[in-house]
Coordinates of C-alpha atoms and ligand atoms in Angstrom, one line a residue:
M29 CA 90.7 86.4 87.8
E30 CA 90.5 88.5 91.1
L31 CA 87.7 86.5 92.0
G32 CA 89.4 83.5 91.6
R33 CA 92.4 84.6 93.4
R34 CA 90.3 85.5 96.4
D35 CA 88.5 82.5 96.5
L36 CA 91.4 80.6 96.9
L37 CA 92.7 82.7 99.5
L38 CA 89.5 81.8 101.1
T39 CA 90.1 78.2 100.6
A40 CA 93.7 78.6 102.0
A41 CA 92.1 80.3 105.3
A42 CA 89.9 77.4 105.5
L43 CA 92.6 74.8 105.2
L44 CA 94.5 76.6 107.7
A45 CA 91.5 76.7 109.9
A46 CA 91.3 72.8 110.0
P47 CA 92.7 71.5 113.4
T48 CA 94.0 68.3 112.0
I49 CA 96.7 70.3 109.7
G50 CA 97.5 72.8 112.6
R51 CA 98.5 69.7 114.8
A52 CA 100.5 68.1 112.3
Q53 CA 102.6 70.9 111.4
A54 CA 102.9 71.5 114.9
A55 CA 104.4 68.0 115.9
G56 CA 107.8 68.3 116.7
D57 CA 108.3 72.0 116.1
R58 CA 109.2 74.6 118.4
K59 CA 106.6 77.5 118.5
L60 CA 107.8 80.4 116.5
G61 CA 109.1 83.5 118.5
Y62 CA 107.7 87.1 118.2
A63 CA 109.4 90.2 119.2
I64 CA 106.6 92.9 120.0
V65 CA 107.7 96.3 118.8
G66 CA 105.9 99.0 120.8
L67 CA 104.0 98.4 123.9
G68 CA 101.2 100.7 123.6
Y69 CA 97.5 100.0 123.9
Y70 CA 97.1 97.3 121.0
G71 CA 100.5 95.6 121.8
L72 CA 100.3 95.5 125.5
N73 CA 96.5 95.0 126.1
V74 CA 95.3 93.0 122.9
I75 CA 98.1 91.2 121.4
L76 CA 100.5 90.1 124.3
P77 CA 97.9 88.4 126.2
Q78 CA 97.0 86.6 123.1
F79 CA 100.0 84.4 123.0
A80 CA 98.3 82.2 125.6
N81 CA 95.8 81.3 122.9
C82 CA 98.6 80.4 120.4
E83 CA 99.5 76.9 119.3
H84 CA 102.4 77.9 117.0
S85 CA 103.5 81.2 118.4
R86 CA 105.2 82.7 121.7
V87 CA 106.7 85.9 122.6
T88 CA 110.4 86.0 122.8
A89 CA 111.6 89.7 122.7
L90 CA 110.0 93.2 123.5
V91 CA 111.3 96.7 122.0
S92 CA 110.0 99.7 123.8
G93 CA 111.4 103.2 124.6
D94 CA 110.4 102.6 128.3
R95 CA 112.9 100.4 130.0
A96 CA 110.8 100.3 133.1
K97 CA 107.7 99.2 131.2
A98 CA 109.6 96.5 129.1
L99 CA 111.1 94.9 132.5
A100 CA 107.6 94.7 133.9
T101 CA 106.2 93.4 130.8
A102 CA 109.0 90.9 130.2
A103 CA 108.8 89.6 133.8
R104 CA 105.1 88.8 133.1
Y105 CA 105.4 87.1 129.9
G106 CA 108.5 85.2 130.7
V107 CA 110.8 87.3 128.4
P108 CA 114.3 87.2 129.4
E109 CA 116.0 90.6 130.2
R110 CA 118.7 90.1 127.4
S111 CA 115.7 90.0 124.8
I112 CA 114.5 93.6 125.6
Y113 CA 115.6 96.2 123.2
S114 CA 115.0 99.9 122.9
Y115 CA 114.4 101.6 119.7
E116 CA 118.2 102.4 119.3
T117 CA 119.4 98.8 119.9
F118 CA 116.6 97.5 117.9
D119 CA 119.1 96.3 114.9
Q120 CA 120.8 93.8 117.6
I121 CA 117.8 91.7 117.3
R122 CA 119.5 90.3 114.1
D123 CA 121.8 88.2 117.0
N124 CA 118.7 86.8 118.8
P125 CA 118.0 83.3 117.4
D126 CA 115.0 83.3 119.4
V127 CA 113.0 85.9 117.3
D128 CA 111.8 84.6 114.1
V129 CA 109.2 87.3 113.4
V130 CA 109.0 91.1 114.3
Y131 CA 105.6 92.3 115.1
V132 CA 105.4 96.4 114.4
I133 CA 102.9 98.0 116.5
L134 CA 104.0 101.6 116.4
P135 CA 102.4 105.0 115.2
N136 CA 101.7 104.4 111.4
S137 CA 104.4 106.4 110.2
M138 CA 106.8 104.3 111.9
H139 CA 105.7 100.9 110.2
A140 CA 108.0 101.2 107.2
E141 CA 111.3 102.1 109.2
Y142 CA 110.9 99.2 111.4
T143 CA 109.7 96.9 108.8
I144 CA 112.5 97.7 106.7
R145 CA 115.1 97.5 109.7
A146 CA 113.6 94.1 111.0
A147 CA 114.0 92.6 107.3
K148 CA 117.6 93.9 107.1
A149 CA 118.3 92.1 110.5
G150 CA 117.0 88.9 108.9
K151 CA 113.7 88.8 110.4
H152 CA 110.0 88.0 109.0
V153 CA 107.6 90.9 109.6
M154 CA 103.9 91.2 110.8
C155 CA 103.1 94.8 110.4
E156 CA 100.0 96.6 112.0
K157 CA 97.5 98.2 109.8
P158 CA 97.6 100.5 107.8
M159 CA 100.6 98.9 106.6
A160 CA 102.3 102.4 106.0
V161 CA 101.2 105.9 105.2
S162 CA 102.0 106.0 101.4
V163 CA 102.3 103.6 98.4
A164 CA 106.1 104.5 97.9
E165 CA 106.6 103.2 101.7
C166 CA 104.6 99.9 101.1
E167 CA 106.8 99.3 98.0
A168 CA 110.0 99.9 100.0
M169 CA 108.8 97.5 102.9
I170 CA 107.9 94.7 100.1
A171 CA 111.2 95.0 98.4
A172 CA 113.0 95.0 101.6
C173 CA 111.3 91.8 102.8
K174 CA 112.0 90.5 99.3
T175 CA 115.8 91.3 99.1
A176 CA 116.1 89.7 102.4
G177 CA 114.0 86.4 101.7
R178 CA 111.6 87.3 104.5
K179 CA 107.9 87.2 104.6
L180 CA 105.6 90.3 105.5
M181 CA 102.0 90.1 106.8
I182 CA 99.9 93.0 107.7
G183 CA 97.8 92.8 110.8
Y184 CA 94.6 92.3 109.2
R185 CA 92.7 90.4 112.1
C186 CA 89.2 90.2 110.6
H187 CA 90.3 87.7 108.0
F188 CA 90.7 85.4 111.0
E189 CA 87.6 86.7 112.5
P190 CA 84.8 83.7 112.6
F191 CA 81.9 85.9 111.8
N192 CA 83.8 87.9 109.2
L193 CA 85.2 84.6 107.7
E194 CA 81.4 83.2 107.6
A195 CA 80.1 86.3 105.9
M196 CA 82.9 86.2 103.3
R197 CA 81.9 82.6 102.8
L198 CA 78.2 83.5 102.6
A199 CA 78.7 86.0 100.1
R200 CA 81.0 84.0 97.8
S201 CA 78.4 81.1 97.9
G202 CA 75.8 83.5 96.5
A203 CA 73.7 83.4 99.8
A204 CA 72.5 86.8 99.0
G205 CA 72.3 86.5 95.2
K206 CA 74.2 88.7 92.8
V207 CA 76.0 91.5 94.8
R208 CA 74.3 95.0 94.1
Y209 CA 76.1 97.1 96.9
V210 CA 78.0 97.2 100.3
V211 CA 77.7 99.6 103.0
S212 CA 80.7 99.8 105.1
E213 CA 81.0 102.4 107.9
H214 CA 83.5 102.3 111.0
G215 CA 84.4 105.4 113.4
F216 CA 84.6 106.3 117.1
V217 CA 84.5 109.7 118.8
Q218 CA 88.1 110.5 119.2
R219 CA 88.3 113.0 122.1
D220 CA 91.9 113.9 123.1
P221 CA 93.4 116.4 120.8
S222 CA 97.0 115.3 121.9
K223 CA 96.7 111.5 120.5
W224 CA 99.4 110.8 117.8
R225 CA 96.3 109.6 115.7
L226 CA 95.5 113.3 115.0
K227 CA 99.1 114.1 114.2
K228 CA 99.7 114.1 110.4
A229 CA 103.3 113.3 110.8
L230 CA 102.8 110.2 112.9
A231 CA 99.4 109.1 111.6
G232 CA 99.8 109.9 108.0
G233 CA 96.0 111.1 108.0
G234 CA 92.9 110.9 110.1
S235 CA 89.9 108.6 110.4
L236 CA 90.6 107.1 107.0
M237 CA 94.2 105.8 108.2
D238 CA 92.6 104.3 111.1
M239 CA 89.0 102.9 111.1
G240 CA 88.7 103.7 107.3
V241 CA 91.0 100.6 106.7
Y242 CA 88.1 98.6 108.0
S243 CA 85.7 100.0 105.9
L244 CA 88.0 99.7 102.8
Q245 CA 89.0 96.3 103.6
A246 CA 85.3 94.9 104.3
A247 CA 84.2 96.5 101.0
R248 CA 87.0 94.5 99.2
Y249 CA 86.5 91.1 101.1
M250 CA 82.7 91.4 101.0
T251 CA 82.5 91.8 97.2
G252 CA 85.6 89.7 96.5
E253 CA 86.3 92.4 93.9
E254 CA 88.8 95.2 93.5
P255 CA 87.4 98.7 92.7
V256 CA 87.9 100.4 89.4
A257 CA 87.1 103.9 90.3
V258 CA 86.5 106.0 93.6
T259 CA 84.7 109.0 94.4
A260 CA 85.4 110.7 97.7
R261 CA 84.0 113.7 99.8
E262 CA 85.5 114.7 103.1
S263 CA 83.7 116.8 106.0
T264 CA 86.0 118.2 108.8
D265 CA 85.4 121.0 111.2
R266 CA 89.0 122.5 110.9
S267 CA 88.3 124.9 114.0
D268 CA 87.9 121.6 116.0
P269 CA 91.3 121.5 118.1
R270 CA 91.2 117.8 117.2
F271 CA 91.0 118.2 113.4
T272 CA 93.8 120.9 112.7
E273 CA 95.8 118.3 111.0
V274 CA 93.9 115.6 109.8
E275 CA 90.3 114.7 108.3
D276 CA 87.5 113.8 110.8
M277 CA 84.8 112.1 108.3
I278 CA 85.3 110.9 104.8
A279 CA 82.9 109.1 102.6
W280 CA 83.7 107.4 99.4
T281 CA 82.2 105.3 96.9
L282 CA 83.9 102.4 95.2
N283 CA 82.8 101.1 92.0
F284 CA 83.6 97.4 91.0
P285 CA 83.7 95.7 87.6
S286 CA 80.5 93.4 88.6
G287 CA 78.5 96.7 88.8
A288 CA 78.4 96.5 92.3
I289 CA 79.1 99.7 94.3
A290 CA 80.4 100.2 97.8
T291 CA 79.7 103.2 100.0
C292 CA 82.2 103.6 102.7
Q293 CA 82.6 106.1 105.7
S294 CA 85.1 106.7 108.4
M295 CA 84.8 109.2 111.2
Y296 CA 86.5 110.2 114.4
S297 CA 83.2 112.1 115.6
A298 CA 80.6 109.1 115.6
N299 CA 80.7 105.5 117.0
Q300 CA 79.9 103.3 114.2
N301 CA 81.0 99.8 113.3
H302 CA 78.8 98.3 110.5
V303 CA 79.0 96.3 107.1
L304 CA 76.0 95.4 105.0
L305 CA 76.0 93.5 101.8
M306 CA 73.0 93.6 99.6
G307 CA 72.3 91.4 96.8
D308 CA 69.4 90.7 94.5
R309 CA 68.3 87.7 96.7
G310 CA 69.2 88.9 100.1
R311 CA 71.4 90.3 102.6
I312 CA 74.1 89.7 104.9
E313 CA 74.9 92.1 107.6
L314 CA 77.6 92.4 110.4
E315 CA 76.9 94.7 113.3
P316 CA 79.1 95.3 115.2
A317 CA 81.2 94.1 112.4
T318 CA 84.8 94.2 113.1
R319 CA 85.5 94.7 117.1
Y320 CA 87.6 92.6 119.3
D321 CA 84.8 90.4 120.2
G322 CA 80.9 90.6 120.4
N323 CA 80.8 90.9 116.6
R324 CA 77.1 89.7 115.3
L325 CA 76.1 88.3 111.8
W326 CA 72.7 88.4 110.1
T327 CA 71.4 87.1 106.8
G328 CA 68.2 87.8 105.0
R329 CA 66.9 85.8 102.0
D330 CA 63.5 85.6 100.4
G331 CA 62.1 87.5 103.3
R332 CA 63.4 85.1 106.2
E333 CA 65.8 86.9 108.6
Q334 CA 68.2 84.9 110.7
E335 CA 71.1 85.6 113.0
V336 CA 74.0 83.5 112.5
T337 CA 74.8 82.6 116.2
A338 CA 77.6 80.2 115.9
P339 CA 79.8 80.3 112.8
P340 CA 82.3 77.6 112.1
A341 CA 85.4 78.3 114.4
G342 CA 87.9 80.5 112.9
P343 CA 91.6 79.5 112.5
G344 CA 92.4 80.1 116.1
K345 CA 90.9 80.3 119.4
T346 CA 90.4 84.1 118.7
Q347 CA 91.1 86.2 115.7
F348 CA 94.3 87.6 117.0
A349 CA 95.7 84.0 118.0
G350 CA 94.4 82.9 114.3
Q351 CA 96.3 86.1 113.0
L352 CA 99.6 85.2 115.0
D353 CA 99.5 81.7 114.3
H354 CA 98.8 81.9 110.5
M355 CA 102.3 83.9 110.2
A356 CA 104.0 80.9 112.1
V357 CA 102.1 78.2 109.9
S358 CA 103.0 80.3 106.8
L359 CA 106.6 80.1 107.6
R360 CA 106.5 76.5 108.1
T361 CA 104.9 75.8 104.9
G362 CA 106.5 78.3 102.9
A363 CA 103.2 79.6 101.8
E364 CA 102.5 83.4 101.4
P365 CA 100.4 84.9 104.1
I366 CA 96.8 85.5 103.0
V367 CA 97.3 89.0 104.0
S368 CA 100.6 89.8 102.7
G369 CA 102.3 93.1 102.1
E370 CA 100.8 93.3 98.6
E371 CA 97.4 93.3 100.6
G372 CA 98.4 96.2 102.4
L373 CA 99.6 98.0 99.2
R374 CA 96.4 97.4 97.4
D375 CA 94.7 99.5 100.2
L376 CA 97.1 102.2 100.2
R377 CA 96.9 102.6 96.6
I378 CA 93.0 103.1 97.2
V379 CA 93.7 105.3 100.2
E380 CA 95.6 107.6 98.3
A381 CA 93.1 107.7 95.6
I382 CA 90.4 108.4 98.0
Y383 CA 92.5 111.3 99.5
R384 CA 93.1 112.7 95.8
S385 CA 89.4 112.5 94.8
A386 CA 88.4 114.2 98.0
R387 CA 90.8 117.1 97.4
D388 CA 90.1 117.4 93.8
G389 CA 86.5 116.9 93.8
R390 CA 86.6 114.4 90.9
T391 CA 86.4 110.5 90.5
I392 CA 89.6 108.9 90.3
T393 CA 90.1 105.8 87.9
L394 CA 91.9 103.2 89.5
Ligands
NAD408 P1 99.4 103.4 121.1 O1 99.5 105.1 121.2 O2 98.6 103.1 122.3 O3 100.8 102.9 121.2 C1 101.9 103.3 120.2 C2 103.1 102.8 121.0 O4 104.3 103.4 120.2 C3 103.4 103.3 122.3 O5 104.2 102.5 123.1 C4 104.5 104.4 122.0 O6 105.2 104.6 123.2 C5 105.2 104.0 121.1 N1 106.0 105.1 120.2 C6 107.1 105.2 119.7 N2 107.3 106.3 119.2 C7 106.4 107.1 119.3 C8 106.2 108.4 119.0 N3 107.2 109.0 118.2 N4 104.8 108.8 119.1 C9 104.1 108.2 119.6 N5 104.2 106.8 120.1 C10 105.2 106.2 120.0 O7 98.7 103.1 119.8 P2 98.1 101.6 119.4 O8 96.7 101.8 119.5 O9 98.7 100.7 120.3 O10 98.4 101.7 118.0 C11 99.8 101.2 117.3 C12 99.5 100.8 116.1 O11 98.5 99.5 116.2 C13 98.8 101.7 115.1 O12 99.4 101.6 113.8 C14 97.3 101.4 114.9 O13 96.9 101.6 113.7 C15 97.5 99.8 115.2 N6 96.3 99.0 115.9 C16 95.7 98.0 115.4 C17 94.4 97.8 116.0 C18 93.9 96.4 115.3 O14 92.8 96.1 115.6 N7 94.5 95.8 114.4 C19 93.9 98.3 117.0 C20 94.6 99.1 117.7 C21 95.9 99.7 116.9

């Protein structure tokens, strides 16, 4: 059933990618308005410039604790001053008809609060990964959006990234044969001990809550299966001032119903960005796999290696525009986003099991 559901999701993504459908839906409709909550690195430098690549989405409000930064950003993106909010005045966003979707780009432990406040203000929500820092928070977020009749989507941009989409399509089409294993590893060297990512209260955990989400997501979307068991080990130098509160490196294996095994890692002490799927006929490999750009894809079958240089275009001009517009199109059509709150919840259930397995030194059945 799960394989069937995932195939449907891929089909839905492919349909939304079709430019004719996008244009038909856009005809005569205004672009959907996003409020960006949090003008940090990702919100300011990555997401905001991407509205220029969107067909169905525009930025209409900003939420920031830094008024001067918000004013300068508003001037740059044509957001009126009346649509600038602080964290204290955020709930007034309910009275702003130009805001359809609130995009939460805050430290992880703030995702639940702002998602729930946005839903109560009658807005749809796009929330960054990880969806939240616990299963309980994810469930509360889903419940709040459901009660308010609003949609919830997680910022899983790789589901809109052309090389990742092509890798998923190839895996599903049997290009590598029967899947035997996946290796999925993501990390970067986190140098500054003062970063919120290294504070348990704000990040919820260490590398697993950050790059580990990419490793976990890729293991799930490459196999197209849900794991039935997880076994994890952690390696952290607690005398290192960066890692007094959260883990550095964590490695885990996932067992899938088909017999496939995923070996995953995340770390804050090495730069790695790699996904490999091995089947009984060949391989599908992404390296770098999940970067903002410059990702590369190879396939190998029956001894023939080949780089996939030009995969079919994704559902937007960039993965980010594809993600933003997907929410807009979902709202117009009434369809669930392909990466909904339930998808974020699935990951957090596994994340909690990974931590439990590493702590207790035993395999956790999911
Ligand atoms: P950042 O530190 O650059 O920005 C965080 C923002 O939150 C800042 O504007 C900061 O002022 C604000 N903030 C409000 N209250 C805060 C508090 N108590 N402590 C610290 N900051 C506070 O972080 P970022 O890299 O932009 O990450 C934000 C979120 O986006 C995270 O959940 C992260 O996982 C996610 N993210 C996703 C991607 C992706 O590729 N999908 C990439 C980067 C970050």
